[in-house]
Coordinates of C-alpha atoms in Angstrom, one line a residue:
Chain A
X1 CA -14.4 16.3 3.8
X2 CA -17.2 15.4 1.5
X3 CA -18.3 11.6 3.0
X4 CA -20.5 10.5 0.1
X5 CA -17.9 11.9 -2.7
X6 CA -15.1 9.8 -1.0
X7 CA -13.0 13.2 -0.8
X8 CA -11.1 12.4 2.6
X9 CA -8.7 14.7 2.1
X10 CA -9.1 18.7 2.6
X11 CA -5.7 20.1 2.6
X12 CA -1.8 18.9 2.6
X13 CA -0.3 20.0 5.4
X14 CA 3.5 19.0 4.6
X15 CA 5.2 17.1 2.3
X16 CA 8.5 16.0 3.3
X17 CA 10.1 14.7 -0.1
X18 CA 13.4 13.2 1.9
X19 CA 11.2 12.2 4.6
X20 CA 8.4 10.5 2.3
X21 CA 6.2 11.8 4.8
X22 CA 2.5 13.3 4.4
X23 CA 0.6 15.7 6.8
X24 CA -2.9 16.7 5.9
X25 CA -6.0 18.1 7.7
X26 CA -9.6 17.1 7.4
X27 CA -12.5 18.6 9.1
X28 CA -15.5 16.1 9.3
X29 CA -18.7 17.9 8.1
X30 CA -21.6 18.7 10.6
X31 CA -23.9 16.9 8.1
X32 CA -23.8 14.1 5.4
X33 CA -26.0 11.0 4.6
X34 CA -23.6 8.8 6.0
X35 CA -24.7 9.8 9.1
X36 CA -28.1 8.6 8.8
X37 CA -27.3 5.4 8.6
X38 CA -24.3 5.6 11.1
X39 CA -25.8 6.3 13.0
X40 CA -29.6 7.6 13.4
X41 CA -29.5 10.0 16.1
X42 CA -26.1 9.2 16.8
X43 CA -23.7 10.4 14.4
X44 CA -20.0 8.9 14.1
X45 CA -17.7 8.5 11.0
X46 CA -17.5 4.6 9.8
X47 CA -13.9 2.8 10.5
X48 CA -13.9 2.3 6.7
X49 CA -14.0 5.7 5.9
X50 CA -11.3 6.5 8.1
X51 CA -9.4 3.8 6.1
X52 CA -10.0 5.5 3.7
X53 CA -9.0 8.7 4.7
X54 CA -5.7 7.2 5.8
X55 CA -5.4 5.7 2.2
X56 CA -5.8 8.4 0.5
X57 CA -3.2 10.1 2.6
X58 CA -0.6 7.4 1.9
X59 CA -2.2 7.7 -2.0
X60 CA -1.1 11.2 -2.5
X61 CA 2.2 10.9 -0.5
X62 CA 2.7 7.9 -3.2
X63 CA 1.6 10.1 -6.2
X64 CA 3.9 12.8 -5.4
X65 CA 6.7 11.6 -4.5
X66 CA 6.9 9.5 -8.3
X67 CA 4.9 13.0 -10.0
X68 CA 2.3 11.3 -10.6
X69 CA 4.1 8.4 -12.8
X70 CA 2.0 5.6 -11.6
X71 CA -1.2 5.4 -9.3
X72 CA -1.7 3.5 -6.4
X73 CA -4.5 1.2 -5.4
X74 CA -5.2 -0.3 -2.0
X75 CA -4.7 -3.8 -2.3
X76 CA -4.2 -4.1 1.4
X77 CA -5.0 -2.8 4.9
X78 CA -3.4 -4.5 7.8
X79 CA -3.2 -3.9 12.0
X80 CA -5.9 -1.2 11.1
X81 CA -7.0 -0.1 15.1
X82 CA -9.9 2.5 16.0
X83 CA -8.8 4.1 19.2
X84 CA -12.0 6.5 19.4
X85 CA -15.2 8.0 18.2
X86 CA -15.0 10.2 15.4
X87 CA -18.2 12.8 15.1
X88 CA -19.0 16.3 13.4
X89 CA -17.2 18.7 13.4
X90 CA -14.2 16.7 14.8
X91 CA -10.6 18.5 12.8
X92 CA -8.8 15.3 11.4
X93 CA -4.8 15.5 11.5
X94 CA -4.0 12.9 9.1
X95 CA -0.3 11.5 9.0
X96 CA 1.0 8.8 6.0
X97 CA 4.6 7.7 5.8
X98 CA 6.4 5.6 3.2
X99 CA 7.5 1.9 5.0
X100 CA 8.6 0.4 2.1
X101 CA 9.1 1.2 -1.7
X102 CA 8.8 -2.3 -3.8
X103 CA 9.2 -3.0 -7.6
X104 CA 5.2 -2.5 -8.5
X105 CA 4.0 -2.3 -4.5
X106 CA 4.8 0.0 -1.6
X107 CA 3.6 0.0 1.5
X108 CA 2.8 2.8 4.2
X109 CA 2.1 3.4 7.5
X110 CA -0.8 6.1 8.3
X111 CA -2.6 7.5 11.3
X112 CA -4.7 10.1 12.7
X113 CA -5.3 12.4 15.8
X114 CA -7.8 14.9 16.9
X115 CA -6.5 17.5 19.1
X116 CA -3.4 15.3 19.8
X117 CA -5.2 12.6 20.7
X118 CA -5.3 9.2 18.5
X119 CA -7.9 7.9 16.5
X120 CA -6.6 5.5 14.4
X121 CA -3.5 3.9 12.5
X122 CA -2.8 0.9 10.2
X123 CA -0.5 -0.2 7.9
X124 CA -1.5 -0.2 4.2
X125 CA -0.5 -1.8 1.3
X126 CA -0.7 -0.6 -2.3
X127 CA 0.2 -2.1 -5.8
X128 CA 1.2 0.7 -8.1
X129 CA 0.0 0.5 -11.9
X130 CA -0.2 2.5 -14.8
X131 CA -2.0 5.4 -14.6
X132 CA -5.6 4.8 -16.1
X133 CA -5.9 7.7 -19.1
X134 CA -9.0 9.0 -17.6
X135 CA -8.0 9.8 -14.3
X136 CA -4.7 11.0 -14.6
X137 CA -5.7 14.9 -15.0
X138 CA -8.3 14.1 -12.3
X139 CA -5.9 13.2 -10.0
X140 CA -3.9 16.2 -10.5
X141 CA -6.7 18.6 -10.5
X142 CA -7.9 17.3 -7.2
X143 CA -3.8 17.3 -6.0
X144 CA -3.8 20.5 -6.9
X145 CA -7.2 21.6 -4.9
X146 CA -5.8 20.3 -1.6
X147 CA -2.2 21.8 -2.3
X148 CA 0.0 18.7 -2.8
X149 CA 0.9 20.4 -6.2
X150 CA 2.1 23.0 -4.4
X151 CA 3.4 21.3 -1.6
X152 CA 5.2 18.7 -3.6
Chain B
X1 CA 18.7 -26.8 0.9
X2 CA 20.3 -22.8 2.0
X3 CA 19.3 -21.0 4.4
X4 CA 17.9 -18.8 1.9
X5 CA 15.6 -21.3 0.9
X6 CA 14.0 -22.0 4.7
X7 CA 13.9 -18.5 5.3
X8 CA 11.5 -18.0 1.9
X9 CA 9.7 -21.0 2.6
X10 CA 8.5 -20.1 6.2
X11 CA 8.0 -16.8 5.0
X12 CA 5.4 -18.2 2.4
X13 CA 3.9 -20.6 4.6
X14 CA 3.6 -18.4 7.3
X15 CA 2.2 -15.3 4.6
X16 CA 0.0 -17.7 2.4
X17 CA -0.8 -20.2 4.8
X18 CA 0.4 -23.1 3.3
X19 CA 1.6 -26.2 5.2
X20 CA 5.8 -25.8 5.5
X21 CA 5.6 -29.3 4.6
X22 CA 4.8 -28.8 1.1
X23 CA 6.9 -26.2 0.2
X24 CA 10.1 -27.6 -2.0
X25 CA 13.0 -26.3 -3.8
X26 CA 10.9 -27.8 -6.8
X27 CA 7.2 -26.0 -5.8
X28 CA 6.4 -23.4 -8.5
X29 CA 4.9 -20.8 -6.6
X30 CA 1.7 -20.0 -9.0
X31 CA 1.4 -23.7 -10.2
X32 CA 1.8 -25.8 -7.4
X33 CA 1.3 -23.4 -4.8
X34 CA -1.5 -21.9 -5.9
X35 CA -0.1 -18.0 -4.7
X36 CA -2.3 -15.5 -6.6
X37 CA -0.3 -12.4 -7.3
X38 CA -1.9 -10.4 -3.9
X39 CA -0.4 -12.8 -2.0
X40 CA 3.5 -12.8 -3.5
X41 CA 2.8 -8.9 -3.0
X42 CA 2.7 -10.1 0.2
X43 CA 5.1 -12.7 0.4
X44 CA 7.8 -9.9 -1.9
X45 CA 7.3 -7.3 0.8
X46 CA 8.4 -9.8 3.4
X47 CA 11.3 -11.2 1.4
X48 CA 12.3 -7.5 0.4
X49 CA 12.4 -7.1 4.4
X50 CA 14.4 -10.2 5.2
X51 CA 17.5 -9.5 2.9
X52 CA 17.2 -6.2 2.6
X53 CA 16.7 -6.1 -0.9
X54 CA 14.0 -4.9 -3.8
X55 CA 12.7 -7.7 -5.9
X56 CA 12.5 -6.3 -9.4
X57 CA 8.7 -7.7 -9.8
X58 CA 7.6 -5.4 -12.1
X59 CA 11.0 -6.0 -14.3
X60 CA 10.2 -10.0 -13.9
X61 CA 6.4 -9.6 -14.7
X62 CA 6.9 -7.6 -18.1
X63 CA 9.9 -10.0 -18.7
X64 CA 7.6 -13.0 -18.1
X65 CA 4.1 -11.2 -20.1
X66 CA 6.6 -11.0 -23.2
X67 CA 7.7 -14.0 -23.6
X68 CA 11.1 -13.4 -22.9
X69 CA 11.5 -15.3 -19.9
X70 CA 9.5 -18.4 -18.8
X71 CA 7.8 -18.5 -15.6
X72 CA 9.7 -20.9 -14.3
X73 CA 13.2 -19.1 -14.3
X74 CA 11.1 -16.3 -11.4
X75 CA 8.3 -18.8 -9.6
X76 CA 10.1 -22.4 -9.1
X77 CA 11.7 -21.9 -5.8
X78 CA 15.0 -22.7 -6.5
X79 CA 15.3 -20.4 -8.8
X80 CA 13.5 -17.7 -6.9
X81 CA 16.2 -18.4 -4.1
X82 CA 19.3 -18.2 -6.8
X83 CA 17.9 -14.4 -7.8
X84 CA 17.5 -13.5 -4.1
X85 CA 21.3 -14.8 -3.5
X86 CA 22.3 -13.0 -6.3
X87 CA 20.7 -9.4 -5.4
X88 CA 22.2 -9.9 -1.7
X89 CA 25.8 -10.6 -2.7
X90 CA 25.2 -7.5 -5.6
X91 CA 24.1 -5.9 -2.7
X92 CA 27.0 -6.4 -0.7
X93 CA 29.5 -6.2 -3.6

């Protein structure tokens, strides 16, 4: 994980096609600048950047399983709960599975243990648009850095 | 009105918090309603739920942006409620 870069995401796990179900792992690093402001002395990852973390999840489960057609943004983040502290050093096992596939929308459910035990979950809600030309090859290249190419 | 209809209209009072009251087979959804399109992503999901169906949004929207279709024959309620009857009985078909 790279805080400040927003890269949540270090490797796919699993991608279960019939299941549209995503596994990835995350290890939170043992320093970034996010941590001193969250907080001085007392390091812990920010709620939001777990949300994150189980958006982008969801985002590449979305990605692949429509190769990449459209992209999804987060329009939408509901029952989000933080079970526990998150600190450095903590391994991340980050789960996102497909609720709901709309015309233009879809809408996932994501959550995340450390060592079995739960951090967080929420349900999250994306509108899926045309894929901006610039970040198309991007996205892939950064797919294909934490194996969802391969995966998928 | 059909059931259809009450079912829609609590879901988009309930989703978009608008009084029950004010919600009529007439209301057009953007106009009178004031829904912005976040919130019928909202309310779509919940309809999509209820019957078990897929609205074809993004079909309506281009439709809609084109010119092809006017707003109205997607957004006035009664005619949102005809479309949902008619993807539940293709549905079942």
């Amino acid at each position: 994980m790279r805080l400040e870069y927003f890269e949540m995401i270090d490797r796919v796990a699993r991608f279960d096609r019939e299941g549209k179900r995503l596994d990835a792992r995350s290890t939170v690093p043992m320093e970034s600048p996010v941590f001193e402001g969250h907080f001085p002395d007392h390091p812990l990852v920010p709620g939001v950047l777990l949300t994150e973390t189980m958006a982008q999840a969801s985002g590449y489960l979305l990605l692949g399983l429509v190769d990449f057609a459209h992209m999804p943004f987060l329009v939408g983040v509901d029952r989000a709960r933080f079970r526990t502290f998150v600190g450095p050093g903590t391994v991340l096992d980050i789960e996102a599975a497909v609720e709901h596939e709309g015309s233009g929308y879809a809408v996932t459910k994501a959550k995340i243990r450390a060592d079995g035990k739960a951090i967080c979950d929420a349900e999250l809600r994306f509108k899926t648009l045309p894929f901006p030309a610039e970040l198309k090859d991007r996205m892939r290249d950064r797919a294909r850095e934490i194996g969802l190419v391969e995966a998928a | 009105m059909s059931s259809t209809f009450d079912t829609v209209a609590n879901i988009i009072a309930d989703t978009a918090d608008i009084p029950r009251d004010k919600i009529t087979p007439e209301s057009h959804a953007i106009d009178d309603l004031g829904i912005d399109s976040l919130a019928f992503l909202d309310i779509a999901f919940a309809v999509d739920k209820a019957f078990g169906i897929k609205l074809p949004l993004e079909q309506w929207t281009q439709e809609v942006n084109e010119g092809k279709v006017p707003a109205e024959e997607y957004f006035v309620l009664k005619n949102l409620v005809a479309r949902i009857d008619a993807l539940v009985a293709a549905k079942s078909a």
